[in-house]
PDB file of C-alpha atoms and ligand atoms in Angstrom:
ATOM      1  CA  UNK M   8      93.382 102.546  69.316  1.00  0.00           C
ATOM      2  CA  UNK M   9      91.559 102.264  72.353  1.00  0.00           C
ATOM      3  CA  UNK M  10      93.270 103.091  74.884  1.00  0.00           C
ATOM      4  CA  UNK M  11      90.744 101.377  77.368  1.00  0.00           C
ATOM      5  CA  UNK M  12      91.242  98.088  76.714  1.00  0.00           C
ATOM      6  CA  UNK M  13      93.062  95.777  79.070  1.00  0.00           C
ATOM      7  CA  UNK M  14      94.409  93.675  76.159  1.00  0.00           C
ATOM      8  CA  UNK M  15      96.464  96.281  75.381  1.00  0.00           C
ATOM      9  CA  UNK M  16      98.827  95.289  78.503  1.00  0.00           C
ATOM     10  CA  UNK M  17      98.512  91.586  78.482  1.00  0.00           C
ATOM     11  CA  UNK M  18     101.107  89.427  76.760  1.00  0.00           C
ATOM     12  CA  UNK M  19      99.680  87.633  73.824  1.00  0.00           C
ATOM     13  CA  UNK M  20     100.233  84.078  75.429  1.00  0.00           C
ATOM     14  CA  UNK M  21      98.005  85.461  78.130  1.00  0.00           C
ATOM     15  CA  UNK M  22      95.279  86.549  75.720  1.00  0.00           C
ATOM     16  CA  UNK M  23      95.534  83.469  73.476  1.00  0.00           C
ATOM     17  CA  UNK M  24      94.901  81.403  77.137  1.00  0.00           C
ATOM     18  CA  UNK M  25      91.679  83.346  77.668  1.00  0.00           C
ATOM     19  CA  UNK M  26      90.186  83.099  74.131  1.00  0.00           C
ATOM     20  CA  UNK M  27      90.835  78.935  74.425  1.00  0.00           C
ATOM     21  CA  UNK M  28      88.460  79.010  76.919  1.00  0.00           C
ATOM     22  CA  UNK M  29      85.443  81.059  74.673  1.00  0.00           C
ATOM     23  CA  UNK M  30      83.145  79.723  71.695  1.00  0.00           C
ATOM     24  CA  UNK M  31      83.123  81.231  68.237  1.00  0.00           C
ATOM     25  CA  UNK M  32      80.436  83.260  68.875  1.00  0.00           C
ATOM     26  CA  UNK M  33      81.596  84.695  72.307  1.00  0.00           C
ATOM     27  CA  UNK M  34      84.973  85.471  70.175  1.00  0.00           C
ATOM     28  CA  UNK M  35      83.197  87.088  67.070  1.00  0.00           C
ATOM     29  CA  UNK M  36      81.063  89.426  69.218  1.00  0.00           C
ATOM     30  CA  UNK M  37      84.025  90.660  71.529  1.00  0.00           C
ATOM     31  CA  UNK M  38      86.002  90.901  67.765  1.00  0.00           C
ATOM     32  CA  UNK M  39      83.058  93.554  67.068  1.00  0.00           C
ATOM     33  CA  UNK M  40      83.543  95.833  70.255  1.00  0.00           C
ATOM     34  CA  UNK M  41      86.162  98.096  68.595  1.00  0.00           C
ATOM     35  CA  UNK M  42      89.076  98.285  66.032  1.00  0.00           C
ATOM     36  CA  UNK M  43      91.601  97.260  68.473  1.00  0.00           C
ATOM     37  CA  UNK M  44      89.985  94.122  69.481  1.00  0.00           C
ATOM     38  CA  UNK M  45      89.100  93.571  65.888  1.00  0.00           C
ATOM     39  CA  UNK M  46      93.337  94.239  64.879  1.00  0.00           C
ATOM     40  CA  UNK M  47      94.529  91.949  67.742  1.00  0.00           C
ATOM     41  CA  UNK M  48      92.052  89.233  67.616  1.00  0.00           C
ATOM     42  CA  UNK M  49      92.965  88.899  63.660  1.00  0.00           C
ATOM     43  CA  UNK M  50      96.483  89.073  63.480  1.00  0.00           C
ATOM     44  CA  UNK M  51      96.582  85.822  66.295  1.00  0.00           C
ATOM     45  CA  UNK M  52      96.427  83.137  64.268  1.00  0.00           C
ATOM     46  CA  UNK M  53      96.631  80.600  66.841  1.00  0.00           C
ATOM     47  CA  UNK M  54      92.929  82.084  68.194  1.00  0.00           C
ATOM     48  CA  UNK M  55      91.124  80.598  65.231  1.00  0.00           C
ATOM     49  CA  UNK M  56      92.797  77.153  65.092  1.00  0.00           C
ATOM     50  CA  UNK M  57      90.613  75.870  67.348  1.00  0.00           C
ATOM     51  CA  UNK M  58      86.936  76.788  67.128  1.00  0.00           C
ATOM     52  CA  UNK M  59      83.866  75.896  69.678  1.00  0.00           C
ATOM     53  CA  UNK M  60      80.442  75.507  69.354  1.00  0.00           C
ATOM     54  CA  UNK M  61      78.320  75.261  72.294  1.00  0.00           C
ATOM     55  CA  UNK M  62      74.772  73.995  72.357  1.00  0.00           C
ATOM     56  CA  UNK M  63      72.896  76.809  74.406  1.00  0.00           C
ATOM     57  CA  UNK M  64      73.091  80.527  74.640  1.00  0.00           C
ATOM     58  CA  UNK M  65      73.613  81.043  71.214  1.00  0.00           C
ATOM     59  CA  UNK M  66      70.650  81.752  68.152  1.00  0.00           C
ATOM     60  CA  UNK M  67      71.257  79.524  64.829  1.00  0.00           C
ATOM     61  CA  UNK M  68      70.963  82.122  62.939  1.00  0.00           C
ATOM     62  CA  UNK M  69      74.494  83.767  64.589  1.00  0.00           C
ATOM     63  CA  UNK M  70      75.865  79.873  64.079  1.00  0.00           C
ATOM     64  CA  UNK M  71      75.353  80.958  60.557  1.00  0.00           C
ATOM     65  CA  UNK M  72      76.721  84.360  60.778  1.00  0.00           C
ATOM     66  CA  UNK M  73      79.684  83.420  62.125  1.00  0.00           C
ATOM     67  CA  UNK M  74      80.582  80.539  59.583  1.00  0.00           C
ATOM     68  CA  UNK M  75      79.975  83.178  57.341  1.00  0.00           C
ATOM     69  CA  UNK M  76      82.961  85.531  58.559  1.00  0.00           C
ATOM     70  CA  UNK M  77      85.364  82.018  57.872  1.00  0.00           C
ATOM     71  CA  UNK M  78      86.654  83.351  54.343  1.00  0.00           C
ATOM     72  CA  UNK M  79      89.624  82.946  51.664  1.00  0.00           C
ATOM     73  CA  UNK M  80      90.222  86.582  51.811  1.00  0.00           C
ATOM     74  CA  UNK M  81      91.040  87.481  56.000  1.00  0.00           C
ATOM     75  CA  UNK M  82      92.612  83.482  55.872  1.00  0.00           C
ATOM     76  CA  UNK M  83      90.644  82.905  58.749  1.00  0.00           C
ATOM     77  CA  UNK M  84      89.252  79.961  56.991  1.00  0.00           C
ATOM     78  CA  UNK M  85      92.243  78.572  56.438  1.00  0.00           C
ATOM     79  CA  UNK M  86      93.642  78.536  60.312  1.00  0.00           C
ATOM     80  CA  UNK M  87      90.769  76.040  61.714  1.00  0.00           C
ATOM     81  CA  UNK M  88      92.487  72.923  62.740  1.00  0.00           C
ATOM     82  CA  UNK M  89      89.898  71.607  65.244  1.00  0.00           C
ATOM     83  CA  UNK M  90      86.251  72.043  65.569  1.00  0.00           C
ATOM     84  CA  UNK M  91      84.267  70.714  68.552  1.00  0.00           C
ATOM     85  CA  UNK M  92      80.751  71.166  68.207  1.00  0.00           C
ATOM     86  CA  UNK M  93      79.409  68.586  70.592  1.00  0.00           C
ATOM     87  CA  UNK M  94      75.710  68.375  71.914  1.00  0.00           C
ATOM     88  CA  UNK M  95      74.603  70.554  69.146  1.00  0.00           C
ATOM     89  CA  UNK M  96      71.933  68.068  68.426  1.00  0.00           C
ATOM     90  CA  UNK M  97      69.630  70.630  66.789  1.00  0.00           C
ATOM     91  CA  UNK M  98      68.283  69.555  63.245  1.00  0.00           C
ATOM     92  CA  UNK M  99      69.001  73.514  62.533  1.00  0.00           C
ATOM     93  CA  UNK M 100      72.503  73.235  63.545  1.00  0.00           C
ATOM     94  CA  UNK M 101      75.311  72.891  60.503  1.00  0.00           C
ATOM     95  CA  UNK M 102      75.890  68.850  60.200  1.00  0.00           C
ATOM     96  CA  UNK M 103      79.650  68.335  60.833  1.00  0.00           C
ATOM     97  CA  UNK M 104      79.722  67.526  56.870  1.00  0.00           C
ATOM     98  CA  UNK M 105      79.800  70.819  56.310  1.00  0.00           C
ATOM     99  CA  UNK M 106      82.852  71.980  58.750  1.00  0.00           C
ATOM    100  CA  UNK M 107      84.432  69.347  56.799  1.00  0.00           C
ATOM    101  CA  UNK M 108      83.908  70.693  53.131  1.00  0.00           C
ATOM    102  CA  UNK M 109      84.034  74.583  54.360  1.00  0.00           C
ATOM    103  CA  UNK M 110      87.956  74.309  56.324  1.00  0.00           C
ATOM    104  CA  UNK M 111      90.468  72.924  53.682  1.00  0.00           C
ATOM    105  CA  UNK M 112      92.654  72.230  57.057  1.00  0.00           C
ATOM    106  CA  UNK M 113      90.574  70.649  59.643  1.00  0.00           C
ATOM    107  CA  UNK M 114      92.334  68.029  61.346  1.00  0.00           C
ATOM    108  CA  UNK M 115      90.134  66.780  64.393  1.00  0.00           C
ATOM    109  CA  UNK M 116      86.326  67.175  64.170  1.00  0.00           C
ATOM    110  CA  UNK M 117      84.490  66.301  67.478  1.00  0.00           C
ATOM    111  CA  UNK M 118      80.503  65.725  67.231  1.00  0.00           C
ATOM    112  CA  UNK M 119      80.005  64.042  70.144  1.00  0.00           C
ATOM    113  CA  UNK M 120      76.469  63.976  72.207  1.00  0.00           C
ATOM    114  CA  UNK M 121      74.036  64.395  68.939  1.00  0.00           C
ATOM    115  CA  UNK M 122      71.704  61.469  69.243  1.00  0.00           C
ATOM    116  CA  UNK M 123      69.259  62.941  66.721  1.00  0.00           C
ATOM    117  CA  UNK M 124      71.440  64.037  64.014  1.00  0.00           C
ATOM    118  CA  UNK M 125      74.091  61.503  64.210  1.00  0.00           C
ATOM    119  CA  UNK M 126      73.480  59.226  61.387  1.00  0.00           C
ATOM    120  CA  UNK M 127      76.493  57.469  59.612  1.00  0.00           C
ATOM    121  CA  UNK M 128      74.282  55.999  56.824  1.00  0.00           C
ATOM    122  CA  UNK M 129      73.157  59.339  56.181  1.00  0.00           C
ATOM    123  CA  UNK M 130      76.919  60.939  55.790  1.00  0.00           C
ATOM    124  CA  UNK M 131      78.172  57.903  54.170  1.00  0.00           C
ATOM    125  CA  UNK M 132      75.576  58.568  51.576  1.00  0.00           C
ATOM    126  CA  UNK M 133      76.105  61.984  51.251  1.00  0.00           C
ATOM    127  CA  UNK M 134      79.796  61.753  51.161  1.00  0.00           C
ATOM    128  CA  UNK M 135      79.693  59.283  48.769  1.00  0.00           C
ATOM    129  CA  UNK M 136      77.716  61.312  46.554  1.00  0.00           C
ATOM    130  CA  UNK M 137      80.215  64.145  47.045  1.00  0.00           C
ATOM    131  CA  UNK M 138      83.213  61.959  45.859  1.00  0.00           C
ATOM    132  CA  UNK M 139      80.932  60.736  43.054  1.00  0.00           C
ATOM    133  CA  UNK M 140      80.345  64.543  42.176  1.00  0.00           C
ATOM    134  CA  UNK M 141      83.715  65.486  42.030  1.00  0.00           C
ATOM    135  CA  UNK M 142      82.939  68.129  45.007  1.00  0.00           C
ATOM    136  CA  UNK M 143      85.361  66.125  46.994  1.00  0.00           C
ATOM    137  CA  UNK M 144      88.406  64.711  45.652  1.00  0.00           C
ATOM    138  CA  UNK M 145      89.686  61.387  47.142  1.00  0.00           C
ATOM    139  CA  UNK M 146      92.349  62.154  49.690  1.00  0.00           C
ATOM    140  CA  UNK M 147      91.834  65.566  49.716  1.00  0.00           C
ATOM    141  CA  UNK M 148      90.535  66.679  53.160  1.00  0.00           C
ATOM    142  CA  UNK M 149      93.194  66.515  55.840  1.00  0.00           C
ATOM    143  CA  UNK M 150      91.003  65.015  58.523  1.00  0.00           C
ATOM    144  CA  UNK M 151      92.744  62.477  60.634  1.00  0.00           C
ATOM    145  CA  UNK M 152      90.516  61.762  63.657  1.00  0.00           C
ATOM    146  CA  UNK M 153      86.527  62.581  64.202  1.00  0.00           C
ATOM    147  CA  UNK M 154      84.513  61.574  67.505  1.00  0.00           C
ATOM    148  CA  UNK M 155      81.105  61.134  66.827  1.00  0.00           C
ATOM    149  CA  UNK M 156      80.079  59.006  70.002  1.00  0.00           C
ATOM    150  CA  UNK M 157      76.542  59.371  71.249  1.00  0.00           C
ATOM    151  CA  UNK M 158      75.405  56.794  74.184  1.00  0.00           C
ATOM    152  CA  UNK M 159      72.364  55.863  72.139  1.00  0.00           C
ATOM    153  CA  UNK M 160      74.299  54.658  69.012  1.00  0.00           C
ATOM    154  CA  UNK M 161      73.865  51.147  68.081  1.00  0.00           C
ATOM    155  CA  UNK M 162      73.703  49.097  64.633  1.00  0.00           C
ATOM    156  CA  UNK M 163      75.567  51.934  62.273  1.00  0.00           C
ATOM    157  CA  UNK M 164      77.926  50.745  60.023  1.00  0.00           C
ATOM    158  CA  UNK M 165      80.778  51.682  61.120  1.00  0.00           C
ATOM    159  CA  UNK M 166      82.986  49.873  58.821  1.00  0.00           C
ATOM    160  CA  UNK M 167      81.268  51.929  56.021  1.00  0.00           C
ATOM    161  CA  UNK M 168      81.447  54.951  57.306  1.00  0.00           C
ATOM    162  CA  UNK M 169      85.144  54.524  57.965  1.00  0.00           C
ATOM    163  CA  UNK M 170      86.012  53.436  54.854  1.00  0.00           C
ATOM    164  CA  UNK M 171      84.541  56.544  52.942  1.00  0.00           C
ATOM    165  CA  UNK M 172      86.621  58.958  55.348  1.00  0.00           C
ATOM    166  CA  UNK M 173      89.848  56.778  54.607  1.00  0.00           C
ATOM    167  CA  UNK M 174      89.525  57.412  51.201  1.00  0.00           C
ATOM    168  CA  UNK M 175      88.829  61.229  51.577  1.00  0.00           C
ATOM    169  CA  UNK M 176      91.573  61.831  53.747  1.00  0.00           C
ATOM    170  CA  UNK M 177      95.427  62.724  52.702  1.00  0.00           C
ATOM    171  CA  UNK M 178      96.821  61.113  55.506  1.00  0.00           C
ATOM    172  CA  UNK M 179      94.657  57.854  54.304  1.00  0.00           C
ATOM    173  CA  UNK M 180      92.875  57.001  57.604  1.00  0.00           C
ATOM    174  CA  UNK M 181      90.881  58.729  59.870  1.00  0.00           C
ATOM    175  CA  UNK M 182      90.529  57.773  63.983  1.00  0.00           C
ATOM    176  CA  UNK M 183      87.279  57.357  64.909  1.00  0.00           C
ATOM    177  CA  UNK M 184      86.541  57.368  68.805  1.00  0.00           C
ATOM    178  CA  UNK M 185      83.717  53.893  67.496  1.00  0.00           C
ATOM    179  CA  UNK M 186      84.167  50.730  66.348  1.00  0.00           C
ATOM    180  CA  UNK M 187      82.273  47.644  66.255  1.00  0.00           C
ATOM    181  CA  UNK M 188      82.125  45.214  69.034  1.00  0.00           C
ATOM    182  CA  UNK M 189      84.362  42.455  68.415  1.00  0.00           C
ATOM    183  CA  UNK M 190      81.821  40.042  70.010  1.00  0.00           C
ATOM    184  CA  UNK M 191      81.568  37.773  73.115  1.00  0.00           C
ATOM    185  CA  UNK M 192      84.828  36.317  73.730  1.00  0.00           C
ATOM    186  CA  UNK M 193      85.252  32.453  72.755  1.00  0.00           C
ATOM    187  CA  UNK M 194      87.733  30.313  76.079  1.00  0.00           C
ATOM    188  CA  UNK M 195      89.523  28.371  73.442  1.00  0.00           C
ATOM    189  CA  UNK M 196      88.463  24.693  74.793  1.00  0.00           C
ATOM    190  CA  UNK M 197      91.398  23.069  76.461  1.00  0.00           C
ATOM    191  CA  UNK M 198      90.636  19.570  75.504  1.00  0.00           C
ATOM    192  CA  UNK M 199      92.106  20.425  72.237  1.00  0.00           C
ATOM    193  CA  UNK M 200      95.348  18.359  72.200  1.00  0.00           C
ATOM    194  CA  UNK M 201      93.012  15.415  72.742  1.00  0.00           C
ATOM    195  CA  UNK M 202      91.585  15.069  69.053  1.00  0.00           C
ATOM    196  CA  UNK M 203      94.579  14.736  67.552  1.00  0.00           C
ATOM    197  CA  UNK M 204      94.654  10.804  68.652  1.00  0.00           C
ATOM    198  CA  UNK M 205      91.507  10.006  68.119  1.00  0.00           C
ATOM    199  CA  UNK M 206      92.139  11.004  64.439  1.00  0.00           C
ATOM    200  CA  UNK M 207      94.824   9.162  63.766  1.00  0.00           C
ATOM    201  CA  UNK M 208      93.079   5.922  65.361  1.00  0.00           C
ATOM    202  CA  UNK M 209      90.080   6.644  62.601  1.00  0.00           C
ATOM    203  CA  UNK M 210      92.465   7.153  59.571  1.00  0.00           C
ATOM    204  CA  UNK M 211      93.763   3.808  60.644  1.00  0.00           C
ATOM    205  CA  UNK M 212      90.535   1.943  60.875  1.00  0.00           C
ATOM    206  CA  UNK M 213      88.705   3.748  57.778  1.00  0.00           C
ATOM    207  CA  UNK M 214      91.279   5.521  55.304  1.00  0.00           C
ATOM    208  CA  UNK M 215      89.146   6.192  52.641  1.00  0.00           C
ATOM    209  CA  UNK M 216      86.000   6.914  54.002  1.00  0.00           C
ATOM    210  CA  UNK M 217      86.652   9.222  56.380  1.00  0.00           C
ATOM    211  CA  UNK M 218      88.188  12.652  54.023  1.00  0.00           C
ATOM    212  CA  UNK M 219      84.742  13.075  52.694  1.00  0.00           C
ATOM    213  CA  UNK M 220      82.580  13.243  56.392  1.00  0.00           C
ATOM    214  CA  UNK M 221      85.599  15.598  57.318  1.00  0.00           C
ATOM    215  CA  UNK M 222      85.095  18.298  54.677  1.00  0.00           C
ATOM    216  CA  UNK M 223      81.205  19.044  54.894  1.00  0.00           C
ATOM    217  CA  UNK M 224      81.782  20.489  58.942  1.00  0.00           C
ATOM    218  CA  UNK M 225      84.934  22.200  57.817  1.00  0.00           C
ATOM    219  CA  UNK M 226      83.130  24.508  55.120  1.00  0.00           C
ATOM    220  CA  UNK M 227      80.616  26.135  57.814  1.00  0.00           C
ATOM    221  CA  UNK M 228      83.284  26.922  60.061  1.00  0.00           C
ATOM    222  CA  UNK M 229      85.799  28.730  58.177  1.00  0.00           C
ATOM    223  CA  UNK M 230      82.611  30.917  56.961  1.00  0.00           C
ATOM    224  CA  UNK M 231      81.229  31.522  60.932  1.00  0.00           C
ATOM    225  CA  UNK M 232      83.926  34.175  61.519  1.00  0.00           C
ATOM    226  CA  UNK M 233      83.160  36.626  58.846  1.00  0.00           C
ATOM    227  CA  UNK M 234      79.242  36.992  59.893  1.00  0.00           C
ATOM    228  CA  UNK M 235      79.506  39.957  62.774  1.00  0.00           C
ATOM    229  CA  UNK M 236      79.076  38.066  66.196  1.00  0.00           C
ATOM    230  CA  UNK M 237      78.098  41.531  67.616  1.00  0.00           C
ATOM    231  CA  UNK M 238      76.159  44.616  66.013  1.00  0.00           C
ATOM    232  CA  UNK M 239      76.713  46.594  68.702  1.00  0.00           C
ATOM    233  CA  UNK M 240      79.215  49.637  68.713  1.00  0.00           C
ATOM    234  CA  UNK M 241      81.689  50.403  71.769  1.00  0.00           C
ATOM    235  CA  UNK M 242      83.132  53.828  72.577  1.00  0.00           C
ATOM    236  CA  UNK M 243      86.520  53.342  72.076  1.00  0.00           C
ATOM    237  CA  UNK M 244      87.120  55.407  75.126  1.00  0.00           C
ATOM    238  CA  UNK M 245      85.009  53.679  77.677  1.00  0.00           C
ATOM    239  CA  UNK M 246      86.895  53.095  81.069  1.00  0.00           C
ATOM    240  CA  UNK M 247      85.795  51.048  84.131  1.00  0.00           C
ATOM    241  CA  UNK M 248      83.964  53.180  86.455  1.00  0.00           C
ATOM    242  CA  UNK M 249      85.386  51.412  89.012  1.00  0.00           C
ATOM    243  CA  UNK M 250      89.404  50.915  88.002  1.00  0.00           C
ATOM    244  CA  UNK M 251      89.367  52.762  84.841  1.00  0.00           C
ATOM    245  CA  UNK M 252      90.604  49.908  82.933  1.00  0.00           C
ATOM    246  CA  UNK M 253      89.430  50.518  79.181  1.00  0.00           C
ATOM    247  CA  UNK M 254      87.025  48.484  77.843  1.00  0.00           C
ATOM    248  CA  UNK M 255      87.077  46.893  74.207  1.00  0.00           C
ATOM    249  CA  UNK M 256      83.882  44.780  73.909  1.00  0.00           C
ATOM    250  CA  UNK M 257      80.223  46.074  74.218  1.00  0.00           C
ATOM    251  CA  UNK M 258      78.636  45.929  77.528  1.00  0.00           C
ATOM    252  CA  UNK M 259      75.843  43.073  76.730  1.00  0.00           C
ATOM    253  CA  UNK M 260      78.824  40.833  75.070  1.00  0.00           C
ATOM    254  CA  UNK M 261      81.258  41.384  78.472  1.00  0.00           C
ATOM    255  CA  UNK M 262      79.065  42.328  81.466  1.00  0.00           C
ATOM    256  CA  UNK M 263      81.711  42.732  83.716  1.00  0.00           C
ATOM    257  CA  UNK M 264      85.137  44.565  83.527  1.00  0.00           C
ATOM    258  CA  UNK M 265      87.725  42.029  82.772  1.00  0.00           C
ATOM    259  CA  UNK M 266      90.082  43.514  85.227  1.00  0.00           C
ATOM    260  CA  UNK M 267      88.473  44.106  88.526  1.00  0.00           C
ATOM    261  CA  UNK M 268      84.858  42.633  87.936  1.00  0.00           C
ATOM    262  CA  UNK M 269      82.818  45.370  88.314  1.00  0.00           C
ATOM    263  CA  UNK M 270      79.389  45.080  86.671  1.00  0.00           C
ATOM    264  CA  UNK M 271      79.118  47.185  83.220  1.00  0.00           C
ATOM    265  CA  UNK M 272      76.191  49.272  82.983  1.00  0.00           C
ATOM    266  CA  UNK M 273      74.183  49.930  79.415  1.00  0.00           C
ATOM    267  CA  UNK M 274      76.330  53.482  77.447  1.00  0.00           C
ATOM    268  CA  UNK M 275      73.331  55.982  78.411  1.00  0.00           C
ATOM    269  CA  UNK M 276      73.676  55.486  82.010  1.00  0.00           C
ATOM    270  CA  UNK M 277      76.987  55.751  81.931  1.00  0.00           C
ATOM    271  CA  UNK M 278      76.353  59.502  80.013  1.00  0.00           C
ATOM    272  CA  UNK M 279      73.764  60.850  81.648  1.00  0.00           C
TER     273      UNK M 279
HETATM  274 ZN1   ZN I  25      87.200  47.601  86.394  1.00  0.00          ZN
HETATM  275 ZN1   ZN I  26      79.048  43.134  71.648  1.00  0.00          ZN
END
């Protein structure tokens, strides 16, 4: 035991506070200083519940190392809950598919910030082909929520992607921090109550003639609202810069905030 170490007179709440604050790799190489540290770090299994990447200071090749160390036999692989791995957007860097298929437990994946490697039609693909292959069985992984915002995102199919992850997932939906914008919003006319009269004096003049004229415009409009009136894809956590009301509708279909007017500015400015 070393003796040296100032862990040995903190309270574990303490030490578990400190080690929130560290990434994996931080964690793995202070876990290598000495036996002590190696004892104590393993036998708090709250430490690797949560488990951080960051994007700079660290080599991919210790990324790799690292996951490596995440096994059946010390259960550490079994204790990650939550990985948050945003701006890794290096094409080295382990996709966020395999987090996912490596920790049985993971509950909240965050992937944030990768413009270049974010592609939902690629992991739809992929994780299709997985469930096809039997390497993942449907509503097997306990995922329940995954943010994979980048400012940059536009046109993915979202609805896809979602879909695949519901029907992965045990708890049969996963939150994503995306969705697709609803559209521009349609003012209901107010000169609605109007028609109503002027139908009734038509029926009266031409009974017969007018049912087929009627049907032809209905047909188009019941089929209008299923095309998408909007491709675009809102943050679901987008808030007013100015009164930090959120924000459910893209910023080219609602260019100002509906509650205090403030002019909405395109997703990368906001994130730069
Ligand atoms: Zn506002
Ligand atoms: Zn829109």
């Amino acid at each position: 035991i070393n003796q040296l170490s100032v862990f040995t007179k903190l309270p574990s709440e303490l030490i578990l506070d400190i080690f929130s604050y560290l990434d994996i790799v931080t964690i793995f190489r202070f876990l290598d200083t000495c036996r002590y540290h190696r004892y104590l770090l393993l036998n708090l299994p709250e430490i690797w519940q949560r488990v951080r990447f960051i994007p700079f200071r660290t080599l991919i090749s210790e990324i790799y190392a690292v996951l490596r160390r995440f096994r059946k036999e010390n259960r550490l692989v079994d204790f990650v809950r939550e990985i948050y791995m945003d701006s890794t957007d290096s094409q080295h860097f382990p996709s966020p598919l395999v987090m996912l298929i490596k920790f049985p437990n993971l509950h909240t994946l965050s992937s944030r910030y990768r413009r270049n490697q974010t592609s939902l039609t690629t992991d739809t693909h992929t994780l299709k082909d997985l469930l096809r292959n039997g390497d993942i069985l449907p509503h097997s992984l306990k995922l329940r929520k995954w943010d994979i915002f980048h400012p940059y995102m536009t046109k993915e199919d979202v609805v896809g992607f979602k879909s695949i992850l519901d029907a992965i997932s045990t708890v049969g939906g996963v939150v994503l921090d995306i969705k697709m914008c609803p559209g521009p919003i349609i003012y209901e006319p107010t000169s609605t109550p109007p028609p109503p009269p002027t139908t009734t004096t038509t029926t009266t003049t031409t009974t017969i003639t007018t049912p087929p004229p009627q049907d032809p415009p209905t047909s188009p409009q019941t089929t209008q609202p299923t095309q998408p009136a909007c491709t675009n894809i809102v943050w679901t956590l987008e808030k007013c810069r100015v009164c930090d009301a959120s924000q459910d509708r893209c910023y080219r279909c609602v260019g100002q905030c509906r509650s205090c007017g403030a002019v909405r500015a395109p997703p990368f400015i906001n994130h730069q």
